[in-house]
PDB file of C-alpha atoms in Angstrom:
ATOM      1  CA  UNK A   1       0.000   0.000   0.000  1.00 42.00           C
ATOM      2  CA  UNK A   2       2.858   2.187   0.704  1.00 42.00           C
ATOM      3  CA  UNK A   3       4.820   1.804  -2.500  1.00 46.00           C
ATOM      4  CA  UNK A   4       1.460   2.452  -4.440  1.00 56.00           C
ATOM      5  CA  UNK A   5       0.959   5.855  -2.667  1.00 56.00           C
ATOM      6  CA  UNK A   6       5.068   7.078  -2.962  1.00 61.00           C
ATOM      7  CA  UNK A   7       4.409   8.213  -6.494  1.00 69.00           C
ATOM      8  CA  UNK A   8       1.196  10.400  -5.745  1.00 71.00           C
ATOM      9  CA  UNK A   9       3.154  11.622  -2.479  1.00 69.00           C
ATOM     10  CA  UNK A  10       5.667  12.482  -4.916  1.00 87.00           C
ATOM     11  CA  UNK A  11       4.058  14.357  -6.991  1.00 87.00           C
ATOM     12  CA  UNK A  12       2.448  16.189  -4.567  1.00 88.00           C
ATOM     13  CA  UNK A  13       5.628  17.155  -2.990  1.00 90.00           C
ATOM     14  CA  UNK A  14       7.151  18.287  -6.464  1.00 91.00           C
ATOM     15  CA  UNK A  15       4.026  20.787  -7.049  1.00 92.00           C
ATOM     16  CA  UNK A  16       4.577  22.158  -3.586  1.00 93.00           C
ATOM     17  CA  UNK A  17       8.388  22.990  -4.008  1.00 94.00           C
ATOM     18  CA  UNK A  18       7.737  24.122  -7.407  1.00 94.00           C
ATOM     19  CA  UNK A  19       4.921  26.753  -6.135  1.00 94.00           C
ATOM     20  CA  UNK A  20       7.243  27.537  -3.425  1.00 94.00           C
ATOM     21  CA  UNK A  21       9.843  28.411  -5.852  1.00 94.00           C
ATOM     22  CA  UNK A  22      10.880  32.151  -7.276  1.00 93.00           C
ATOM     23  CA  UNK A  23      10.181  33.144 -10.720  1.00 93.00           C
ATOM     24  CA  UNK A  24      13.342  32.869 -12.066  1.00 94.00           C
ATOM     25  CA  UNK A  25      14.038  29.463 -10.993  1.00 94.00           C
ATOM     26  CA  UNK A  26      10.258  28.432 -12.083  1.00 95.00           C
ATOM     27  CA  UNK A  27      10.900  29.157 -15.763  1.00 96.00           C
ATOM     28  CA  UNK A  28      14.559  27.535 -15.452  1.00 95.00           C
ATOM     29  CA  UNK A  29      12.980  24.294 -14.401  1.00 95.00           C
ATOM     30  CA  UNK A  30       9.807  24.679 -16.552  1.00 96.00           C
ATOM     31  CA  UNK A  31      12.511  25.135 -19.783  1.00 95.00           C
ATOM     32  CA  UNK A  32      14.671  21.894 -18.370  1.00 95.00           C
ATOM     33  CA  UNK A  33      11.415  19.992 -18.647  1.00 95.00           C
ATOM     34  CA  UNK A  34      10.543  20.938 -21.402  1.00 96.00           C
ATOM     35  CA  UNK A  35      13.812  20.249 -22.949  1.00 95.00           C
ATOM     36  CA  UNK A  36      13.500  16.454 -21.898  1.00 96.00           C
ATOM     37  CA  UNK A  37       9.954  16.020 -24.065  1.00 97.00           C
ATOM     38  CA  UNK A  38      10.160  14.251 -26.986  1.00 97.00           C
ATOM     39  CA  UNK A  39       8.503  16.146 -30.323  1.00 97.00           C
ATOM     40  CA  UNK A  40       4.882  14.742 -29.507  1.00 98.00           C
ATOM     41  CA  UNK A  41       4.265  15.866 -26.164  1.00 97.00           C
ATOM     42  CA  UNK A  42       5.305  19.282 -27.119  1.00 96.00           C
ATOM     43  CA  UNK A  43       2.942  19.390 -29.790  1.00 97.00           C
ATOM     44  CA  UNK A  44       0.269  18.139 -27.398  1.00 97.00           C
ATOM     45  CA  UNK A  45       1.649  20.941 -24.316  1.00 96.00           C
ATOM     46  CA  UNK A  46       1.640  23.260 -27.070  1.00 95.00           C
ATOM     47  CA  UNK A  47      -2.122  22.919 -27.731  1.00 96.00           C
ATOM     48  CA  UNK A  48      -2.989  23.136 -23.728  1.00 96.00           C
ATOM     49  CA  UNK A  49      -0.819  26.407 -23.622  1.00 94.00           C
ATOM     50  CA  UNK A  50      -2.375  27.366 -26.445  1.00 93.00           C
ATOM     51  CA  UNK A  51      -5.816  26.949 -24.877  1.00 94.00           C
ATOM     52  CA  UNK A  52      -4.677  28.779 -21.721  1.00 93.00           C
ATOM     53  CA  UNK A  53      -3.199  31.420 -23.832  1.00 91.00           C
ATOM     54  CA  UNK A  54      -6.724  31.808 -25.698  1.00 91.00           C
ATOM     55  CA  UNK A  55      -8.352  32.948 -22.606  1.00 90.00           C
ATOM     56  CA  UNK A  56      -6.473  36.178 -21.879  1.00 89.00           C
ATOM     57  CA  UNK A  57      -5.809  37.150 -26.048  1.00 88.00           C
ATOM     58  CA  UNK A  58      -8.346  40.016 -25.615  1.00 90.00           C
ATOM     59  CA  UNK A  59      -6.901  41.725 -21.765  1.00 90.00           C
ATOM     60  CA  UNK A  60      -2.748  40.652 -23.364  1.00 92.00           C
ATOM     61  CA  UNK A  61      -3.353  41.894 -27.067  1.00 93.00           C
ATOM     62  CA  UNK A  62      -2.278  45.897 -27.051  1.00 94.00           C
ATOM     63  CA  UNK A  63       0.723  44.571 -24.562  1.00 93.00           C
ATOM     64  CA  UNK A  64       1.632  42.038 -26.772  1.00 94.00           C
ATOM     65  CA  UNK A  65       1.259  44.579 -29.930  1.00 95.00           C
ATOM     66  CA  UNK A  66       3.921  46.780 -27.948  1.00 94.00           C
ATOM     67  CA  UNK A  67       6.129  43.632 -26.902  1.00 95.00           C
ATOM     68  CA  UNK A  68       6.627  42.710 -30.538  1.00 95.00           C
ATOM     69  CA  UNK A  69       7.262  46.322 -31.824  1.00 96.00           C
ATOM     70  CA  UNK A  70      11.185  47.358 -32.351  1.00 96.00           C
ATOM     71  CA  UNK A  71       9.847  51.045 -31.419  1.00 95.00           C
ATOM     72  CA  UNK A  72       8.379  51.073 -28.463  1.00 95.00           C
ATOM     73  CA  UNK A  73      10.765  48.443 -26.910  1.00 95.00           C
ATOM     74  CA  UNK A  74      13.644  50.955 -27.864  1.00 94.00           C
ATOM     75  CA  UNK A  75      11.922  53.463 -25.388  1.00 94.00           C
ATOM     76  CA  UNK A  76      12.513  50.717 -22.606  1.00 94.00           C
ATOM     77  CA  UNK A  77      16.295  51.484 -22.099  1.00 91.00           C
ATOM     78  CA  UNK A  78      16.462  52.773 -18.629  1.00 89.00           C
ATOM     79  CA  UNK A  79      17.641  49.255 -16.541  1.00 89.00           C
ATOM     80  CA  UNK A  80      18.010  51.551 -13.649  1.00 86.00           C
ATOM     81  CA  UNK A  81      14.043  52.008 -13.034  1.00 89.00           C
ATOM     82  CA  UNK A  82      11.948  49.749 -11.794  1.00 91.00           C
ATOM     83  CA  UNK A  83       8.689  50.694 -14.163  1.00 94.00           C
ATOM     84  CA  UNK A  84      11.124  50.030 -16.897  1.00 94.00           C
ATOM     85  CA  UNK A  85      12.234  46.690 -16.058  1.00 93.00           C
ATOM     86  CA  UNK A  86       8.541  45.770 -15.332  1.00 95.00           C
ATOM     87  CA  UNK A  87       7.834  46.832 -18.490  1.00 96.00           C
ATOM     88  CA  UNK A  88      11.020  44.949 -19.936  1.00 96.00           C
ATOM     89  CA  UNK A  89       9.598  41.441 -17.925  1.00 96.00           C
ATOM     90  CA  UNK A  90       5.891  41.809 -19.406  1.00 96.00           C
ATOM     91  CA  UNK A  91       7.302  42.530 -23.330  1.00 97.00           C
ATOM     92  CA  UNK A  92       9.625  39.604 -22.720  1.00 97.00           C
ATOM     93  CA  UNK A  93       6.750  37.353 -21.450  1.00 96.00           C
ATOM     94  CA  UNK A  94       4.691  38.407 -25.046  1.00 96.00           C
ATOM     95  CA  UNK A  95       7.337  38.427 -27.338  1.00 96.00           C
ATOM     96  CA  UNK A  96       6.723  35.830 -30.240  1.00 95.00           C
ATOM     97  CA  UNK A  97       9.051  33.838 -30.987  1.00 94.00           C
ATOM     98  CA  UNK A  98       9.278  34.950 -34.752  1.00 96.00           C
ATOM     99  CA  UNK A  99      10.799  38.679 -33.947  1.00 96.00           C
ATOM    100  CA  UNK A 100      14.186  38.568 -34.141  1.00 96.00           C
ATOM    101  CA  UNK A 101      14.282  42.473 -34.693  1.00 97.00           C
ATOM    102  CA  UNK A 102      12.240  43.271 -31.510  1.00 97.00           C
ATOM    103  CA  UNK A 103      14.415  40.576 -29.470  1.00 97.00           C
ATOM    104  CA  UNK A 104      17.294  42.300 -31.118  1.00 97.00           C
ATOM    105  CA  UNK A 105      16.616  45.297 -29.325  1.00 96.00           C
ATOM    106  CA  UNK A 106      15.855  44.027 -26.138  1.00 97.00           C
ATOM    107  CA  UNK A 107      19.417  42.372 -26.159  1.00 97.00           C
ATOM    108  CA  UNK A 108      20.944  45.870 -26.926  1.00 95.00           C
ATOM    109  CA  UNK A 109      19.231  47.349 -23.954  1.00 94.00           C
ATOM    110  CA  UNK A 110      19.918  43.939 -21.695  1.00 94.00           C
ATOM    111  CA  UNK A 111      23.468  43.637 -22.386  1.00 91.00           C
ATOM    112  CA  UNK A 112      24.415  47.262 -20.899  1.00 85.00           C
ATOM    113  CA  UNK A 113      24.315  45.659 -17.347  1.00 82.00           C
ATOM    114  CA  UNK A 114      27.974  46.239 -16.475  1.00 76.00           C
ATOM    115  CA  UNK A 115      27.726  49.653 -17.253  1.00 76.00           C
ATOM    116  CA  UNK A 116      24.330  50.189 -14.855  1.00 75.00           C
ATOM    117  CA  UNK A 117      26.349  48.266 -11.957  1.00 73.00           C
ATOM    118  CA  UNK A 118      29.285  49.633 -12.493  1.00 70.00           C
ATOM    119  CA  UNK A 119      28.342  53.367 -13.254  1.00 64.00           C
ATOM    120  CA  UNK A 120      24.964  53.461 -11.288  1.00 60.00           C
ATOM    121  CA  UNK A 121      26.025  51.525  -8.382  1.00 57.00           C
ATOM    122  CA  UNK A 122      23.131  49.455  -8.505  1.00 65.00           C
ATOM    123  CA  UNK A 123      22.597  47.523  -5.585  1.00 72.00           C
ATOM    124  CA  UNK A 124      21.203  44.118  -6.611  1.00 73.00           C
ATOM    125  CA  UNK A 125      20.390  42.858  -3.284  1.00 71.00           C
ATOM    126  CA  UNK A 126      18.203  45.929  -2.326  1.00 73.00           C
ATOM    127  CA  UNK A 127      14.244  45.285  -2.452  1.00 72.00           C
ATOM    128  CA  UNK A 128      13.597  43.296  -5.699  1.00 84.00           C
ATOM    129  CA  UNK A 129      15.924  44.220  -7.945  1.00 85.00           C
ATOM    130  CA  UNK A 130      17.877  41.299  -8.199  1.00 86.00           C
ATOM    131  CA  UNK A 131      15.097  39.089  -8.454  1.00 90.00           C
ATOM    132  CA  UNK A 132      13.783  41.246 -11.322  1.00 92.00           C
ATOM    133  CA  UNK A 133      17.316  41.149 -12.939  1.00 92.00           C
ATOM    134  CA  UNK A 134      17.658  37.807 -12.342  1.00 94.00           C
ATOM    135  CA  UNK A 135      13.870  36.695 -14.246  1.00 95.00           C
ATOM    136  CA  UNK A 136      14.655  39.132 -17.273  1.00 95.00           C
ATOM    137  CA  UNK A 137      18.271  37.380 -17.839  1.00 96.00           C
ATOM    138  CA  UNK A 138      16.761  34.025 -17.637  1.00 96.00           C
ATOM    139  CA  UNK A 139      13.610  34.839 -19.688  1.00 97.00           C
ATOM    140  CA  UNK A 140      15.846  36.431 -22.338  1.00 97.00           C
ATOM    141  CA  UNK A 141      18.756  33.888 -22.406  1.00 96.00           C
ATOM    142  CA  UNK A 142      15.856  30.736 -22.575  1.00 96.00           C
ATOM    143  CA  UNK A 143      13.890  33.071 -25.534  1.00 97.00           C
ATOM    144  CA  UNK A 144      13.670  31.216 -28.557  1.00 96.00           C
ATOM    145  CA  UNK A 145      13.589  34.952 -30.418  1.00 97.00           C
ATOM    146  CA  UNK A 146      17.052  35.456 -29.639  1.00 97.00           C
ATOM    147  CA  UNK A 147      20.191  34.014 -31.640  1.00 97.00           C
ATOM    148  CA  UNK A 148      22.015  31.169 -30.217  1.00 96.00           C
ATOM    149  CA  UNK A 149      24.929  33.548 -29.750  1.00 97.00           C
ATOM    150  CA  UNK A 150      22.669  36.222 -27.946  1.00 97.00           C
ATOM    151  CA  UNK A 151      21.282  33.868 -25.459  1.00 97.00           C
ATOM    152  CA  UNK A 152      25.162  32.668 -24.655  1.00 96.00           C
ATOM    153  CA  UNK A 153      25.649  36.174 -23.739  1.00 95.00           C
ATOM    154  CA  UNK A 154      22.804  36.536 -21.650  1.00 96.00           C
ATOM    155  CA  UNK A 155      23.370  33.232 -20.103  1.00 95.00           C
ATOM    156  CA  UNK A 156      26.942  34.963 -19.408  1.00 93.00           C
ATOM    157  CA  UNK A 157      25.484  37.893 -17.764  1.00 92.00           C
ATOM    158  CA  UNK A 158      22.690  35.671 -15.917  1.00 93.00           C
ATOM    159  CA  UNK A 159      25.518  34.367 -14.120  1.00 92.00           C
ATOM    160  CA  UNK A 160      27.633  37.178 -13.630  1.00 89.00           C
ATOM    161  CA  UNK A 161      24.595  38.809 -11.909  1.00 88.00           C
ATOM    162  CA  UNK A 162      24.009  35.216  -9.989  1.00 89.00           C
ATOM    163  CA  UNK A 163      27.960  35.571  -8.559  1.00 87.00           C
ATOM    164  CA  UNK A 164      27.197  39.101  -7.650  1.00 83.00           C
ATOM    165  CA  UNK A 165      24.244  38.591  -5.495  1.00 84.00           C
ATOM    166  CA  UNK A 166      25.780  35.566  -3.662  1.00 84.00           C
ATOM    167  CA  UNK A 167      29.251  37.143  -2.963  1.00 81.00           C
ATOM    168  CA  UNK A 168      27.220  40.346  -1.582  1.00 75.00           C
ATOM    169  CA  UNK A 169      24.486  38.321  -0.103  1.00 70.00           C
ATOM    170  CA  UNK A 170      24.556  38.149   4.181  1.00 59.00           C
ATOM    171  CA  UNK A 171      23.938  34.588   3.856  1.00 51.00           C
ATOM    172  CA  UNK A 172      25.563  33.346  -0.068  1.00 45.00           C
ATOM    173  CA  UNK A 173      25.607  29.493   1.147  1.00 42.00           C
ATOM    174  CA  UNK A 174      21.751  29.398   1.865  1.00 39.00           C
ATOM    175  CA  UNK A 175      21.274  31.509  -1.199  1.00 43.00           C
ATOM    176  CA  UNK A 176      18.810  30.076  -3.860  1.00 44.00           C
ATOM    177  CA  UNK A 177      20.719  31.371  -6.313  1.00 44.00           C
ATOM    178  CA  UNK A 178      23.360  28.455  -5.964  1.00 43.00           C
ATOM    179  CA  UNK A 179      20.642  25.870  -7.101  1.00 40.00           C
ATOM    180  CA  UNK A 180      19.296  27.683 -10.072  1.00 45.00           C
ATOM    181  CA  UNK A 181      20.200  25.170 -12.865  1.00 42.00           C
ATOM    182  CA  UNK A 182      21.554  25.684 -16.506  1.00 42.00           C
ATOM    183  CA  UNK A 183      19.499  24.450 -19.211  1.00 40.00           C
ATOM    184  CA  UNK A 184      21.295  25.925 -22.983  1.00 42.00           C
ATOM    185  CA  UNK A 185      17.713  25.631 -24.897  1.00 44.00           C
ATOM    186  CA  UNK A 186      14.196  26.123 -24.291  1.00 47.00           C
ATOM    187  CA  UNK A 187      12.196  26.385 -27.344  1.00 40.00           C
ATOM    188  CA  UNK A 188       8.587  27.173 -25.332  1.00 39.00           C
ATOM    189  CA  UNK A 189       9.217  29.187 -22.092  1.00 38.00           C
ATOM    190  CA  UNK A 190       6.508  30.587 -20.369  1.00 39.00           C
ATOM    191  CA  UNK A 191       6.758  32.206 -17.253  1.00 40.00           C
ATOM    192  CA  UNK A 192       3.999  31.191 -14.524  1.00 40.00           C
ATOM    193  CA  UNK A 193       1.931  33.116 -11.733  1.00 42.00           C
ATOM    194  CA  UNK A 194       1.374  36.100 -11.118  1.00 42.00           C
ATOM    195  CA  UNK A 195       4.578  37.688 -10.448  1.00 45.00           C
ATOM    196  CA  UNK A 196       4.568  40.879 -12.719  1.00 52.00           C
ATOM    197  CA  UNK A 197       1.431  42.392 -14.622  1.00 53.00           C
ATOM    198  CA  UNK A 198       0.766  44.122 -17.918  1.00 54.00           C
ATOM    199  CA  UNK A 199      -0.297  47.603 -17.905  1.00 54.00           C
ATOM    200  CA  UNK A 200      -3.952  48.129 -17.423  1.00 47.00           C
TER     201      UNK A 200
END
């Protein structure tokens, strides 16, 4: 009786730690799964996200117009603001995967985060700021928008922000930044609850 109920207390446990977990390390995991289907179940997961997609096309669609335009994503440059990289999180989250010239520009304005640290003095481990550096770098270097070459640079500066938040963290060996996993493709990465929000 035991050994028939271990795999539902498994499972069980695995959605637990996985809602327990922090956005950046949810879509890590969620691409590393993804990565392990073979081609049939991720043409069957792609009709259930589909589906789910379906039912906010209407509230998502003039976000999702802005997300996939070169223009308005080149007004987005400011990594130092908070509305800006919330912005930056929600256009990444909508960007199609077909847009190489809006993910283009996104990787212009991602890839100037040595100068912001460097020259701004931004402080990664105040308020949420690392988390929010540390979903946009893994959201952009999992994209499938962006080059193979692009994403190895923003898999570069995903962990160059990682090493900076754990050697400046109070507490770097209980850090959950040291079990945040490498995965170098993710062809359908979603990001999952409600952590940031589209304008209204």
């Amino acid at each position: 009786m035991v050994e028939k109920r271990c795999p539902r207390l498994q499972r069980d446990g695995v959605y637990r730690w996985f809602s327990e977990l922090p956005s950046p390390q949810r879509v890590e995991f969620l691409c590393g799964l993804l990565d392990l289907c073979i081609p049939l179940e991720l043409r069957f997961l792609g009709a259930c996200l589909e589906d789910l997609a379906r039912k906010d096309y209407h509230s998502l669609r003039d976000s999702e117009i802005k997300a996939n335009n070169p223009a308005d994503l080149g007004s987005l440059t400011n990594l130092t603001d908070e509305v800006v990289r919330s912005k930056l999180l929600v256009s990444l989250a909508l960007l199609g995967s077909a847009h190489r010239e809006a993910a283009g520009v996104l990787f212009r304005t991602l890839t100037h985060i040595d100068s912001v640290i460097n020259n701004y003095g931004l402080q990664l481990n105040e308020g949420r700021t690392g988390d929010e550096f540390l979903l946009l770098f893994t959201m952009a270097s999992n994209h499938p928008a962006f080059s193979f070459h692009q994403k190895q640079v923003l898999r570069q500066e995903l962990t160059q922000i990682q090493n900076i938040m754990a050697s400046t963290s109070k507490n770097p060996g209980t850090s959950t930044l040291n079990t945040m996993a490498t995965y170098p493709g993710c062809h359908k990465c979603q990001p999952s609850g409600n952590r940031w929000q589209p304008e209204s």
